[in-house]
PDB file of C-alpha atoms in Angstrom:
ATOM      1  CA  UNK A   1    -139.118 -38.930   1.325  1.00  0.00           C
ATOM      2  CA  UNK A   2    -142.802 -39.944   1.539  1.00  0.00           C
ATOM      3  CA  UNK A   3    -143.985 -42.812   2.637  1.00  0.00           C
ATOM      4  CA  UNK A   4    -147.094 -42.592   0.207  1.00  0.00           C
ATOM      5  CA  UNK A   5    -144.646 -41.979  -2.880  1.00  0.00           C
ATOM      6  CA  UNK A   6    -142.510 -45.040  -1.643  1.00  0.00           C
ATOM      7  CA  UNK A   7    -146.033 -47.098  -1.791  1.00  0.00           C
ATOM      8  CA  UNK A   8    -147.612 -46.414  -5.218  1.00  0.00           C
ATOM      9  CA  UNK A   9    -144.033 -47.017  -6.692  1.00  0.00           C
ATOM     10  CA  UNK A  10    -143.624 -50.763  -5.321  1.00  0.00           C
ATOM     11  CA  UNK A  11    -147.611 -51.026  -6.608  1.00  0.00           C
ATOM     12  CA  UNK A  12    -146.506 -49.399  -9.928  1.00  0.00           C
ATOM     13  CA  UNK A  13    -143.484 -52.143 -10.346  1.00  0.00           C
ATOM     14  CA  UNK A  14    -145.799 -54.948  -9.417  1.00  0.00           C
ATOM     15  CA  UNK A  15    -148.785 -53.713 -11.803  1.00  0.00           C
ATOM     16  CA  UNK A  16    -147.554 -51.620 -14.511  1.00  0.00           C
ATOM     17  CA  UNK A  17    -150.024 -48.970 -14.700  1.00  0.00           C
ATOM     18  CA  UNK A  18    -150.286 -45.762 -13.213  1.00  0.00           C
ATOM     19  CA  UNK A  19    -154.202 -45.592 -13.636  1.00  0.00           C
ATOM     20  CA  UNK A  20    -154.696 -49.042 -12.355  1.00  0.00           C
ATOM     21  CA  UNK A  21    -152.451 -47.474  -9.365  1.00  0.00           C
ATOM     22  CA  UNK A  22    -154.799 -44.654  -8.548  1.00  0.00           C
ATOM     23  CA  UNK A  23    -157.502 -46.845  -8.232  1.00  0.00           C
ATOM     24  CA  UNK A  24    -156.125 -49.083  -5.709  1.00  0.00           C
ATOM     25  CA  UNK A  25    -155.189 -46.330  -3.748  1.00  0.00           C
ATOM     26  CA  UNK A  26    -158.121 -44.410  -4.723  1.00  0.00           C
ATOM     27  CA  UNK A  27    -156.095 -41.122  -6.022  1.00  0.00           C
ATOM     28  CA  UNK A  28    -156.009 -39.362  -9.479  1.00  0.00           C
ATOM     29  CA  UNK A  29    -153.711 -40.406 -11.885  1.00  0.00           C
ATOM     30  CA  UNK A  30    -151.573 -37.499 -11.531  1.00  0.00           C
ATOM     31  CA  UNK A  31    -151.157 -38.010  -8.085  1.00  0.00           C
ATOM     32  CA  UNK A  32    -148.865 -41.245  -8.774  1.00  0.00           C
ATOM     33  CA  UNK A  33    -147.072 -39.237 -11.206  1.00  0.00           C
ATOM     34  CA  UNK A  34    -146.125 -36.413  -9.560  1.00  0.00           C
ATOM     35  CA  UNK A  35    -145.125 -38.961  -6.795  1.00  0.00           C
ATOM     36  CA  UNK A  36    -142.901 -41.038  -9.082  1.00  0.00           C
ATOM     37  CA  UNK A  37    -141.481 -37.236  -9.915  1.00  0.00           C
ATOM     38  CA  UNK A  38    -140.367 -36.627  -6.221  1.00  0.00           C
ATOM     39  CA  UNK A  39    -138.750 -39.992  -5.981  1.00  0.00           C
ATOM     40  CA  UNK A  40    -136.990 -39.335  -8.954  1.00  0.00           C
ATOM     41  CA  UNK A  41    -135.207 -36.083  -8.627  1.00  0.00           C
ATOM     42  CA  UNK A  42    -134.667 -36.739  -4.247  1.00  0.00           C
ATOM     43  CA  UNK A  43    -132.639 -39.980  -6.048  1.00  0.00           C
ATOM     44  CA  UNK A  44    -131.416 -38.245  -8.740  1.00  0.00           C
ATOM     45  CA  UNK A  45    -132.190 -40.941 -11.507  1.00  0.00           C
ATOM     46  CA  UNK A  46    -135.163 -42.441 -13.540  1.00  0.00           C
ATOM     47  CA  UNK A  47    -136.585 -45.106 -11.831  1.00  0.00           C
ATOM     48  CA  UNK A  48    -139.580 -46.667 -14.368  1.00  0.00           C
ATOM     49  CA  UNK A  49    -139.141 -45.430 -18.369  1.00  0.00           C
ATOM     50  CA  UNK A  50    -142.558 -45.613 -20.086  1.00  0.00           C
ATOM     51  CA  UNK A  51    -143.572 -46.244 -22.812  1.00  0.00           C
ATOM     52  CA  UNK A  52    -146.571 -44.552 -23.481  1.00  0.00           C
ATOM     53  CA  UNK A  53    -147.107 -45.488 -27.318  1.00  0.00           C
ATOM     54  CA  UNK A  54    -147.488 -49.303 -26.517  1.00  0.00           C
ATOM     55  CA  UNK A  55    -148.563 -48.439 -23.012  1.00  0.00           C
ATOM     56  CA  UNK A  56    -145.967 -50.253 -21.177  1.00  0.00           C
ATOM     57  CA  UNK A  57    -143.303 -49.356 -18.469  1.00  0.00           C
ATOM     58  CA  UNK A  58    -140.055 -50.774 -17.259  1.00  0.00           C
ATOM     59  CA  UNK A  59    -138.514 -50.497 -14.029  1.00  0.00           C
ATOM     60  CA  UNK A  60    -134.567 -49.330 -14.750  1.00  0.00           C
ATOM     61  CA  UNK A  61    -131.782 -50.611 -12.890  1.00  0.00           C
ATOM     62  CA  UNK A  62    -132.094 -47.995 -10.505  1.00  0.00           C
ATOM     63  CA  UNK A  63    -135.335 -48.808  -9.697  1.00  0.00           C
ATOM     64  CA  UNK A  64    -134.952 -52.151  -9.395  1.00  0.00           C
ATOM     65  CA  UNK A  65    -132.489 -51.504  -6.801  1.00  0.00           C
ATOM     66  CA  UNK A  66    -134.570 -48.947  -5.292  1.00  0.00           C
ATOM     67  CA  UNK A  67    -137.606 -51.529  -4.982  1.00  0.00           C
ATOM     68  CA  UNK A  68    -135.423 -53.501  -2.732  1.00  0.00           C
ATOM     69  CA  UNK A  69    -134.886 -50.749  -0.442  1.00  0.00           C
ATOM     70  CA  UNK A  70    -138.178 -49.472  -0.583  1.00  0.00           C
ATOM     71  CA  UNK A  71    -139.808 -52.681   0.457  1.00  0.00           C
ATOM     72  CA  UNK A  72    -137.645 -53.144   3.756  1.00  0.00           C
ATOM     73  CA  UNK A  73    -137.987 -49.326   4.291  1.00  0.00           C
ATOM     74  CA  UNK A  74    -142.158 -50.032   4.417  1.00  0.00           C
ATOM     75  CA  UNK A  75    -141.322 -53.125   5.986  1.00  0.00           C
ATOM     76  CA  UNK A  76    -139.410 -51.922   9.098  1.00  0.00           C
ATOM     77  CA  UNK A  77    -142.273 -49.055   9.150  1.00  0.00           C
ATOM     78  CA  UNK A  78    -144.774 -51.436   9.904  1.00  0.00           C
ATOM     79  CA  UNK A  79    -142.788 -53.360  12.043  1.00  0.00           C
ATOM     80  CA  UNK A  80    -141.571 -49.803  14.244  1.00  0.00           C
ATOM     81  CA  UNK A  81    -145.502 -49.051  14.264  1.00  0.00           C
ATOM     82  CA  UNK A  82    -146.239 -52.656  15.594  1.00  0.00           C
ATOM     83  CA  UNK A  83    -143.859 -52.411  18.375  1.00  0.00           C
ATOM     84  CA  UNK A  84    -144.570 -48.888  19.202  1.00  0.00           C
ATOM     85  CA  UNK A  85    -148.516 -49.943  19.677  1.00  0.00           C
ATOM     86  CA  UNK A  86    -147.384 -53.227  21.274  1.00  0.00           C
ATOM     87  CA  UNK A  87    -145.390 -51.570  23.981  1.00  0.00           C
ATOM     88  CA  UNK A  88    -147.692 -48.371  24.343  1.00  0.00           C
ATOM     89  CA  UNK A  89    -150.414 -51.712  25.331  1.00  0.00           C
ATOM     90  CA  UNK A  90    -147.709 -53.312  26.711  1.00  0.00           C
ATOM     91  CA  UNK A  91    -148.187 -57.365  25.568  1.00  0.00           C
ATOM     92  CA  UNK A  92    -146.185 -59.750  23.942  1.00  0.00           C
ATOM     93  CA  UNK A  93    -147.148 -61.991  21.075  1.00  0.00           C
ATOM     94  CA  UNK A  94    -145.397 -64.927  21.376  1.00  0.00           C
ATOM     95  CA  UNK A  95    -145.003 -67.500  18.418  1.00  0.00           C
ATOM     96  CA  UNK A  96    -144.684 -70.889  19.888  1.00  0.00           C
ATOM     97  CA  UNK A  97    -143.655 -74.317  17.902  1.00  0.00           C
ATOM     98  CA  UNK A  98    -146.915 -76.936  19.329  1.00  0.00           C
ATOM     99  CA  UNK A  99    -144.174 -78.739  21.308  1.00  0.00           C
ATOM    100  CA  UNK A 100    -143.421 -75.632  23.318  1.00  0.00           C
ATOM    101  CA  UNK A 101    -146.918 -74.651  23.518  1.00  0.00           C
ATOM    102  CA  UNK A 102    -148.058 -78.149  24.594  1.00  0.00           C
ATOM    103  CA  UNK A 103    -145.147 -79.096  26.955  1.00  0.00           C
ATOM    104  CA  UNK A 104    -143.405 -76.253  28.136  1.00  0.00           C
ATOM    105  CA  UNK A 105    -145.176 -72.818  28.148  1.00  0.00           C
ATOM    106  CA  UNK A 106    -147.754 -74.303  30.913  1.00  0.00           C
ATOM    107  CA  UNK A 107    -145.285 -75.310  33.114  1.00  0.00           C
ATOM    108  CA  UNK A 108    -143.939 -71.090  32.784  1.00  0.00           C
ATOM    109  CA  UNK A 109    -148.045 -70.026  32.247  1.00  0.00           C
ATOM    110  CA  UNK A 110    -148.617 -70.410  35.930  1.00  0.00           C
ATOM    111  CA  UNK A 111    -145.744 -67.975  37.397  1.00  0.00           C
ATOM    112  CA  UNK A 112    -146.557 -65.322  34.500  1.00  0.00           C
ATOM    113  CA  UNK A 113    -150.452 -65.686  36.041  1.00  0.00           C
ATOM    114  CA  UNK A 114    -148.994 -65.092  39.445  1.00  0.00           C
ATOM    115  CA  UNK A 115    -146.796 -62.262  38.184  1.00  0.00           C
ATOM    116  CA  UNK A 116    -150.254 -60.984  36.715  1.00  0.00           C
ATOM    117  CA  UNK A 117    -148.156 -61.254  33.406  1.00  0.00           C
ATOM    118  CA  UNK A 118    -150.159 -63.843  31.810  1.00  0.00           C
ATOM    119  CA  UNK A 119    -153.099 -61.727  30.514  1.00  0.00           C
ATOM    120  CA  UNK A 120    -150.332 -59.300  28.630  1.00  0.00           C
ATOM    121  CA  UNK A 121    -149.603 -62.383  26.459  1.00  0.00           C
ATOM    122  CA  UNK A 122    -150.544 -63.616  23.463  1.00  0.00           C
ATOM    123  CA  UNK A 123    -149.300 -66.985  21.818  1.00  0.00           C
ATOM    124  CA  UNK A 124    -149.367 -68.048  18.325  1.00  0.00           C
ATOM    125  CA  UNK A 125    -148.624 -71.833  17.415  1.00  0.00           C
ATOM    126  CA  UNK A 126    -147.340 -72.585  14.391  1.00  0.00           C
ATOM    127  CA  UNK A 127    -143.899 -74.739  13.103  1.00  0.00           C
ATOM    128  CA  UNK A 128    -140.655 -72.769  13.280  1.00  0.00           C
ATOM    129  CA  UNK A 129    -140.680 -71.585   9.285  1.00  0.00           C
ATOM    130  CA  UNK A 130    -143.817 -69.849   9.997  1.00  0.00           C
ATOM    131  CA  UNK A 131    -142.506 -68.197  13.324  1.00  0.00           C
ATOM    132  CA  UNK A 132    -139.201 -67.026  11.606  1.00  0.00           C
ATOM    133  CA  UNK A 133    -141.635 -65.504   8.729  1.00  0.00           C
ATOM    134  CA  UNK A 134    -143.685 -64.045  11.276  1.00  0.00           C
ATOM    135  CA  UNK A 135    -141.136 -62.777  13.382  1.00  0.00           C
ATOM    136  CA  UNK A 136    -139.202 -60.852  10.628  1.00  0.00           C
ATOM    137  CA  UNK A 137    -142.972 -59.337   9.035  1.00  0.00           C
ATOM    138  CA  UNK A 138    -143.188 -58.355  13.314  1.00  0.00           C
ATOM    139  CA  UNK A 139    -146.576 -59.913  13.757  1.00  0.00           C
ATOM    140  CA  UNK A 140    -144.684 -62.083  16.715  1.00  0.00           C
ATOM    141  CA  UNK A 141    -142.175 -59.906  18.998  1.00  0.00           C
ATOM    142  CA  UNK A 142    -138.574 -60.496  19.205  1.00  0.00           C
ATOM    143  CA  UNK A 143    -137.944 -58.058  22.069  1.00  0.00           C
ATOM    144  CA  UNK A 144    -140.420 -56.824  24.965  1.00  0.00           C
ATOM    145  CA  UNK A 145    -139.227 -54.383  27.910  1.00  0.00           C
ATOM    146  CA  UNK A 146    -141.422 -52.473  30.165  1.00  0.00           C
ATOM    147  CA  UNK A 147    -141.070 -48.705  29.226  1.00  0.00           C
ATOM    148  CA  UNK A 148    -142.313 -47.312  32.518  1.00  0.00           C
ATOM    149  CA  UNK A 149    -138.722 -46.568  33.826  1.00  0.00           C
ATOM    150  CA  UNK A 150    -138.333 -44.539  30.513  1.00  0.00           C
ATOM    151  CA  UNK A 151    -141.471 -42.207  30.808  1.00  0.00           C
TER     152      UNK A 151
END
């Protein structure tokens, strides 16, 4: 399945038009059509009817279901790439509520500096709904290991 196809359908459910589709992606037309084709017969079902006399589509059942999936598949792509750049530059983004940040990460600050840890840390301060959002779009880590023993 391609990633590409998986794309311009989740943009064709959100804006209903397979031109306006090839523009934001800047591709023909037929591009997103043919794509919609592939993800069609690898799932065996229809996944948007159109409707091309009033110019209209509708997602079917199917593809509602598949949207779902398809948004956690691109999802956890992004979040694999993160990680995979994060460790190959192996830092850590930490998100930090302020009265971690403020209180207790200066008190640990000074042993990751001795460690020469400190610089491969980033912090991000923000209340606890925004870190939960943040860590499940991967923009903070949840994980971190050194990967040296592995290569």
């Amino acid at each position: 399945m391609n990633t590409k196809d998986i794309a311009y359908f989740i943009k064709l459910t959100e804006i209903k038009s397979f031109s306006k589709v090839a523009n934001t992606f800047g591709v023909s037309q037929p591009t997103v059509s043919f794509a919609l084709k592939r993800l069609e017969e690898e799932l065996g079902t229809t996944l948007i009817v159109r409707f091309r006399a009033q110019k209209t589509l509708r997602v079917t059942a199917s593809g509602q279901q598949f949207l779902v999936h398809a948004r956690r598949i691109l999802d956890e792509l992004k979040v694999a790439s993160q990680e995979i750049t994060d460790q190959r530059l192996k830092h850590l983004t930490l998100g930090l509520p302020p009265i971690i940040e403020n209180n207790y990460f200066p008190q640990i600050a000074k042993a990751l500096k001795q460690r020469e840890l400190l610089r491969k840390i980033q912090t991000q301060e923000a209340g606890s709904t925004t870190m939960l959002t943040e860590l499940r779009s991967g923009e903070i880590d949840w994980h971190y290991w050194d990967n040296q023993s592995a290569e």
